[in-house]
């Protein structure tokens, strides 16, 4: 989506934002591929952080600084650190896990390439003019929108989080704590 | 700001939110011996929410900046949702208590799932569609895994969670594509921006949305999570899972395919027809070979998904708006009837699992007629209804689907449905044969006779028969609901 965005602005010359875009894209795709192919789970986690970071850069490049900031704070900050902690606390010694789906690699590669081909073809074929118009939003505009236009979705998300928190606590609680609680 | 004025149109949802909070709070203060009080509390709250549906009937307004539509279609689906909630809340306690699964969490998570289904039914924007979907499925994963000390429950929950979140991501990707193509997330906006023109991008968007949505209704070939999740979940909850999230997912299908992608219905019809035929046939054929009743009902629920999809196919193939409306009415009636009979059927299986080591095998039904004649009779009625034999709701549900298919010019589909129903008769009637013509096992499974379950079973069977004799009672609601799409 984003590629045609930048290319509609400057179709031929290789300006700085195009260079940045391709660097970041390489970061997202390369790190994404590393997450699913690396054997050591800590390496996977680090690759995932690179993927998240490049994506944040991509958002900033596309003129969505608030989304980029949220990406850094939530994904790069909170989620990645959480995952690293989870790995640290659950791994005993060797971090090299046997890959359970290893035998499906050839099929997976074929399917993935087919989907990339299909999606890539569709991206090139499609006129993305409408999306380019819609993009761009500043911090204050988002802040106003969340509490007016998007008030209802915002409240639905709060219910979703409430259920998620209670559910997570319930599942994580030890059975003997269940006994005490009930 | 009209944010506050619009609140009244959200009355059923607001009651559900309040109910969630009340359940959490009351649960804290109830001593263990009185936890059962949570069940009447939840049911009372749900009845109140159901009554609120009548307040918002006939409003037909789009509120909250176009994110939410309170039309008769959504209110009908909300009513059906709340009905499934009431039945599940009544059926579950006996099964949960012997397994030491806390009632407070169960009721709270159940009501949140209902809330998600209501949001889904009312969403008129892809953002609310997705949020409703998540608010419905996240509690569903939790409900599957509610029996924490049971390996099967864990396995089912994990499979459901992984495949379910994958499907959600695919839906979201489809939404992103539609947004990129049309520049809007509003259902009406997408419909007017598409105007029937096909392009590579739309094809990909539609592909993602179809895969994601059919995953959620467990249509073949995206059904692999269903048997494990359904078998692993506590039995009365399985009844809810086989109906509730499916009801919500069909609401999603109606909103996304029958509304947003309506201009392209000739294109998605082809995919739907293939999936419909595959779904009912595979579901029925595999169900034939199951000896575990939970698994059998799981596969049979896949087959029922196929029948309901046939109604959507009839909608898409119809040229006349009246016939198209008939397709949607058939879908709504089937969902309603199926909800009642399937929850009750799973509940009877659950009643025979009072002994926690029982897994719901067909053998535990042997000679049930002599041991528990009322329950056996109820189960027999439910099985007949699932087969589609008059005078039960299952008969009229199938009849409406068949009529809609024939009127829409899909007579061949109607033939396949009838053949499938005949196939299904074998495994449903086998349960009746076991109950009435076999001798009980030497050590028969103890039967649960708690009052809540018995009341709910009596109500469901009464409903199944009443709707089978007077289907016209809900006809007006069906017609007005379907009319809000046109």
PDB file of C-alpha atoms in Angstrom, chain B residues 44-210:
ATOM      1  CA  UNK B  44     -32.416 -11.988  35.731  1.00  0.00           C
ATOM      2  CA  UNK B  45     -29.986  -9.518  34.180  1.00  0.00           C
ATOM      3  CA  UNK B  46     -30.206 -11.258  30.835  1.00  0.00           C
ATOM      4  CA  UNK B  47     -34.012 -11.271  30.914  1.00  0.00           C
ATOM      5  CA  UNK B  48     -33.861  -7.541  31.580  1.00  0.00           C
ATOM      6  CA  UNK B  49     -31.527  -7.103  28.596  1.00  0.00           C
ATOM      7  CA  UNK B  50     -33.882  -9.232  26.503  1.00  0.00           C
ATOM      8  CA  UNK B  51     -36.802  -7.033  27.520  1.00  0.00           C
ATOM      9  CA  UNK B  52     -34.734  -3.996  26.547  1.00  0.00           C
ATOM     10  CA  UNK B  53     -34.585  -5.416  23.019  1.00  0.00           C
ATOM     11  CA  UNK B  54     -38.306  -4.711  22.724  1.00  0.00           C
ATOM     12  CA  UNK B  55     -37.668  -1.106  23.752  1.00  0.00           C
ATOM     13  CA  UNK B  56     -35.205  -0.560  20.912  1.00  0.00           C
ATOM     14  CA  UNK B  57     -37.278  -2.500  18.362  1.00  0.00           C
ATOM     15  CA  UNK B  58     -38.458  -0.335  15.441  1.00  0.00           C
ATOM     16  CA  UNK B  59     -35.940   2.416  16.138  1.00  0.00           C
ATOM     17  CA  UNK B  60     -33.949   1.861  12.936  1.00  0.00           C
ATOM     18  CA  UNK B  61     -31.306   4.497  13.448  1.00  0.00           C
ATOM     19  CA  UNK B  62     -27.605   4.775  12.795  1.00  0.00           C
ATOM     20  CA  UNK B  63     -25.919   6.231  15.853  1.00  0.00           C
ATOM     21  CA  UNK B  64     -22.445   7.158  17.110  1.00  0.00           C
ATOM     22  CA  UNK B  65     -21.056   8.761  13.957  1.00  0.00           C
ATOM     23  CA  UNK B  66     -22.133   5.842  11.808  1.00  0.00           C
ATOM     24  CA  UNK B  67     -20.350   3.165  13.815  1.00  0.00           C
ATOM     25  CA  UNK B  68     -23.458   1.530  15.169  1.00  0.00           C
ATOM     26  CA  UNK B  69     -26.790   0.735  13.605  1.00  0.00           C
ATOM     27  CA  UNK B  70     -29.803  -0.156  15.711  1.00  0.00           C
ATOM     28  CA  UNK B  71     -32.062  -1.677  13.066  1.00  0.00           C
ATOM     29  CA  UNK B  72     -34.556  -4.494  13.484  1.00  0.00           C
ATOM     30  CA  UNK B  73     -32.070  -6.992  12.081  1.00  0.00           C
ATOM     31  CA  UNK B  74     -29.574  -6.187  14.812  1.00  0.00           C
ATOM     32  CA  UNK B  75     -32.232  -6.201  17.522  1.00  0.00           C
ATOM     33  CA  UNK B  76     -33.483  -9.620  16.383  1.00  0.00           C
ATOM     34  CA  UNK B  77     -29.941 -10.991  16.501  1.00  0.00           C
ATOM     35  CA  UNK B  78     -29.461  -9.438  19.942  1.00  0.00           C
ATOM     36  CA  UNK B  79     -32.617 -11.104  21.176  1.00  0.00           C
ATOM     37  CA  UNK B  80     -31.431 -14.479  19.874  1.00  0.00           C
ATOM     38  CA  UNK B  81     -28.013 -13.839  21.448  1.00  0.00           C
ATOM     39  CA  UNK B  82     -29.502 -13.112  24.845  1.00  0.00           C
ATOM     40  CA  UNK B  83     -31.700 -16.214  24.579  1.00  0.00           C
ATOM     41  CA  UNK B  84     -28.606 -18.391  24.045  1.00  0.00           C
ATOM     42  CA  UNK B  85     -27.069 -16.652  27.036  1.00  0.00           C
ATOM     43  CA  UNK B  86     -30.029 -17.390  29.293  1.00  0.00           C
ATOM     44  CA  UNK B  87     -30.069 -21.070  28.328  1.00  0.00           C
ATOM     45  CA  UNK B  88     -26.300 -21.423  28.764  1.00  0.00           C
ATOM     46  CA  UNK B  89     -26.328 -19.689  32.134  1.00  0.00           C
ATOM     47  CA  UNK B  90     -29.017 -22.121  33.325  1.00  0.00           C
ATOM     48  CA  UNK B  91     -27.462 -25.289  31.895  1.00  0.00           C
ATOM     49  CA  UNK B  92     -23.871 -24.770  32.949  1.00  0.00           C
ATOM     50  CA  UNK B  93     -23.801 -24.480  36.788  1.00  0.00           C
ATOM     51  CA  UNK B  94     -24.373 -28.154  37.642  1.00  0.00           C
ATOM     52  CA  UNK B  95     -21.625 -29.298  35.283  1.00  0.00           C
ATOM     53  CA  UNK B  96     -19.223 -26.584  36.386  1.00  0.00           C
ATOM     54  CA  UNK B  97     -19.739 -27.004  40.128  1.00  0.00           C
ATOM     55  CA  UNK B  98     -18.813 -30.708  40.249  1.00  0.00           C
ATOM     56  CA  UNK B  99     -15.626 -29.822  38.395  1.00  0.00           C
ATOM     57  CA  UNK B 100     -14.869 -26.890  40.704  1.00  0.00           C
ATOM     58  CA  UNK B 101     -14.958 -24.366  37.872  1.00  0.00           C
ATOM     59  CA  UNK B 102     -15.838 -20.994  39.418  1.00  0.00           C
ATOM     60  CA  UNK B 103     -19.289 -19.710  38.483  1.00  0.00           C
ATOM     61  CA  UNK B 104     -18.416 -16.034  38.871  1.00  0.00           C
ATOM     62  CA  UNK B 105     -15.815 -16.070  36.113  1.00  0.00           C
ATOM     63  CA  UNK B 106     -18.028 -18.236  33.924  1.00  0.00           C
ATOM     64  CA  UNK B 107     -21.010 -15.895  34.108  1.00  0.00           C
ATOM     65  CA  UNK B 108     -18.902 -12.806  33.661  1.00  0.00           C
ATOM     66  CA  UNK B 109     -17.088 -14.180  30.605  1.00  0.00           C
ATOM     67  CA  UNK B 110     -20.336 -15.491  29.139  1.00  0.00           C
ATOM     68  CA  UNK B 111     -22.022 -12.112  29.402  1.00  0.00           C
ATOM     69  CA  UNK B 112     -19.008 -10.403  27.809  1.00  0.00           C
ATOM     70  CA  UNK B 113     -19.208 -12.809  24.881  1.00  0.00           C
ATOM     71  CA  UNK B 114     -22.888 -11.926  24.513  1.00  0.00           C
ATOM     72  CA  UNK B 115     -21.941  -8.259  24.537  1.00  0.00           C
ATOM     73  CA  UNK B 116     -19.473  -8.885  21.721  1.00  0.00           C
ATOM     74  CA  UNK B 117     -22.160 -10.644  19.706  1.00  0.00           C
ATOM     75  CA  UNK B 118     -24.527  -7.703  20.224  1.00  0.00           C
ATOM     76  CA  UNK B 119     -21.845  -5.262  19.058  1.00  0.00           C
ATOM     77  CA  UNK B 120     -21.205  -7.422  16.017  1.00  0.00           C
ATOM     78  CA  UNK B 121     -24.909  -7.557  15.172  1.00  0.00           C
ATOM     79  CA  UNK B 122     -25.192  -3.772  15.329  1.00  0.00           C
ATOM     80  CA  UNK B 123     -21.945  -2.774  13.682  1.00  0.00           C
ATOM     81  CA  UNK B 124     -22.212  -0.590  10.623  1.00  0.00           C
ATOM     82  CA  UNK B 125     -18.513   0.071  10.326  1.00  0.00           C
ATOM     83  CA  UNK B 126     -15.593  -2.290   9.802  1.00  0.00           C
ATOM     84  CA  UNK B 127     -13.995  -0.982  13.009  1.00  0.00           C
ATOM     85  CA  UNK B 128     -16.970  -1.987  15.133  1.00  0.00           C
ATOM     86  CA  UNK B 129     -17.229  -5.246  13.173  1.00  0.00           C
ATOM     87  CA  UNK B 130     -13.694  -6.128  14.147  1.00  0.00           C
ATOM     88  CA  UNK B 131     -14.035  -4.989  17.773  1.00  0.00           C
ATOM     89  CA  UNK B 132     -17.289  -6.920  18.143  1.00  0.00           C
ATOM     90  CA  UNK B 133     -15.636  -9.971  16.655  1.00  0.00           C
ATOM     91  CA  UNK B 134     -12.797  -9.749  19.155  1.00  0.00           C
ATOM     92  CA  UNK B 135     -15.100  -9.070  22.090  1.00  0.00           C
ATOM     93  CA  UNK B 136     -17.019 -12.197  21.069  1.00  0.00           C
ATOM     94  CA  UNK B 137     -14.096 -14.551  20.390  1.00  0.00           C
ATOM     95  CA  UNK B 138     -11.778 -13.625  23.238  1.00  0.00           C
ATOM     96  CA  UNK B 139     -14.326 -14.724  25.866  1.00  0.00           C
ATOM     97  CA  UNK B 140     -14.950 -17.814  23.712  1.00  0.00           C
ATOM     98  CA  UNK B 141     -11.302 -18.856  24.015  1.00  0.00           C
ATOM     99  CA  UNK B 142     -11.551 -18.321  27.756  1.00  0.00           C
ATOM    100  CA  UNK B 143     -14.752 -20.344  28.008  1.00  0.00           C
ATOM    101  CA  UNK B 144     -13.111 -23.234  26.134  1.00  0.00           C
ATOM    102  CA  UNK B 145     -10.208 -23.246  28.557  1.00  0.00           C
ATOM    103  CA  UNK B 146     -12.329 -22.691  31.652  1.00  0.00           C
ATOM    104  CA  UNK B 147     -11.621 -26.211  32.931  1.00  0.00           C
ATOM    105  CA  UNK B 148      -7.995 -25.414  33.752  1.00  0.00           C
ATOM    106  CA  UNK B 149      -7.076 -28.766  35.249  1.00  0.00           C
ATOM    107  CA  UNK B 150      -8.295 -30.720  32.218  1.00  0.00           C
ATOM    108  CA  UNK B 151      -5.792 -31.466  29.469  1.00  0.00           C
ATOM    109  CA  UNK B 152      -8.422 -31.551  26.720  1.00  0.00           C
ATOM    110  CA  UNK B 153      -9.828 -28.218  27.789  1.00  0.00           C
ATOM    111  CA  UNK B 154      -6.328 -26.705  27.610  1.00  0.00           C
ATOM    112  CA  UNK B 155      -5.636 -28.263  24.238  1.00  0.00           C
ATOM    113  CA  UNK B 156      -8.955 -27.146  22.793  1.00  0.00           C
ATOM    114  CA  UNK B 157      -8.528 -23.611  24.109  1.00  0.00           C
ATOM    115  CA  UNK B 158      -5.016 -23.294  22.729  1.00  0.00           C
ATOM    116  CA  UNK B 159      -5.994 -24.569  19.277  1.00  0.00           C
ATOM    117  CA  UNK B 160      -9.046 -22.337  19.226  1.00  0.00           C
ATOM    118  CA  UNK B 161      -6.962 -19.371  20.355  1.00  0.00           C
ATOM    119  CA  UNK B 162      -4.163 -19.831  17.822  1.00  0.00           C
ATOM    120  CA  UNK B 163      -6.375 -20.503  14.815  1.00  0.00           C
ATOM    121  CA  UNK B 164      -8.942 -17.935  15.958  1.00  0.00           C
ATOM    122  CA  UNK B 165      -6.426 -15.121  16.293  1.00  0.00           C
ATOM    123  CA  UNK B 166      -4.997 -16.109  12.930  1.00  0.00           C
ATOM    124  CA  UNK B 167      -8.471 -15.811  11.427  1.00  0.00           C
ATOM    125  CA  UNK B 168      -9.000 -12.443  13.132  1.00  0.00           C
ATOM    126  CA  UNK B 169      -5.742 -11.198  11.631  1.00  0.00           C
ATOM    127  CA  UNK B 170      -6.879 -12.340   8.190  1.00  0.00           C
ATOM    128  CA  UNK B 171     -10.207 -10.506   8.630  1.00  0.00           C
ATOM    129  CA  UNK B 172      -8.287  -7.409   9.683  1.00  0.00           C
ATOM    130  CA  UNK B 173      -6.053  -7.657   6.632  1.00  0.00           C
ATOM    131  CA  UNK B 174      -9.153  -7.875   4.471  1.00  0.00           C
ATOM    132  CA  UNK B 175     -10.564  -4.798   6.207  1.00  0.00           C
ATOM    133  CA  UNK B 176      -7.284  -2.943   5.562  1.00  0.00           C
ATOM    134  CA  UNK B 177      -7.496  -3.798   1.879  1.00  0.00           C
ATOM    135  CA  UNK B 178     -11.108  -2.665   1.609  1.00  0.00           C
ATOM    136  CA  UNK B 179     -10.143   0.567   3.344  1.00  0.00           C
ATOM    137  CA  UNK B 180      -7.281   1.084   0.935  1.00  0.00           C
ATOM    138  CA  UNK B 181      -9.565   0.526  -2.028  1.00  0.00           C
ATOM    139  CA  UNK B 182     -12.555   2.555  -0.909  1.00  0.00           C
ATOM    140  CA  UNK B 183     -11.051   5.057   1.513  1.00  0.00           C
ATOM    141  CA  UNK B 184     -13.713   4.291   4.115  1.00  0.00           C
ATOM    142  CA  UNK B 185     -14.444   1.741   6.802  1.00  0.00           C
ATOM    143  CA  UNK B 186     -18.171   2.392   6.862  1.00  0.00           C
ATOM    144  CA  UNK B 187     -20.313  -0.510   5.637  1.00  0.00           C
ATOM    145  CA  UNK B 188     -22.602   1.763   3.642  1.00  0.00           C
ATOM    146  CA  UNK B 189     -19.624   3.722   2.312  1.00  0.00           C
ATOM    147  CA  UNK B 190     -17.897   0.567   1.093  1.00  0.00           C
ATOM    148  CA  UNK B 191     -21.078  -0.612  -0.608  1.00  0.00           C
ATOM    149  CA  UNK B 192     -21.492   2.657  -2.496  1.00  0.00           C
ATOM    150  CA  UNK B 193     -17.779   2.908  -3.375  1.00  0.00           C
ATOM    151  CA  UNK B 194     -17.610  -0.588  -4.839  1.00  0.00           C
ATOM    152  CA  UNK B 195     -20.564  -0.296  -7.267  1.00  0.00           C
ATOM    153  CA  UNK B 196     -20.097  -3.788  -8.644  1.00  0.00           C
ATOM    154  CA  UNK B 197     -16.789  -3.213 -10.350  1.00  0.00           C
ATOM    155  CA  UNK B 198     -14.260  -6.012  -9.978  1.00  0.00           C
ATOM    156  CA  UNK B 199     -10.525  -5.503  -9.683  1.00  0.00           C
ATOM    157  CA  UNK B 200      -7.538  -7.469  -8.477  1.00  0.00           C
ATOM    158  CA  UNK B 201      -7.464  -5.548  -5.215  1.00  0.00           C
ATOM    159  CA  UNK B 202     -11.130  -6.172  -4.477  1.00  0.00           C
ATOM    160  CA  UNK B 203     -10.642  -9.836  -5.237  1.00  0.00           C
ATOM    161  CA  UNK B 204      -7.832 -10.074  -2.677  1.00  0.00           C
ATOM    162  CA  UNK B 205      -9.828  -8.098  -0.093  1.00  0.00           C
ATOM    163  CA  UNK B 206     -12.839 -10.330  -0.604  1.00  0.00           C
ATOM    164  CA  UNK B 207     -10.638 -13.408  -0.422  1.00  0.00           C
ATOM    165  CA  UNK B 208      -9.218 -12.387   2.959  1.00  0.00           C
ATOM    166  CA  UNK B 209     -12.631 -11.466   4.341  1.00  0.00           C
ATOM    167  CA  UNK B 210     -14.128 -14.754   3.151  1.00  0.00           C
TER     168      UNK B 210
END
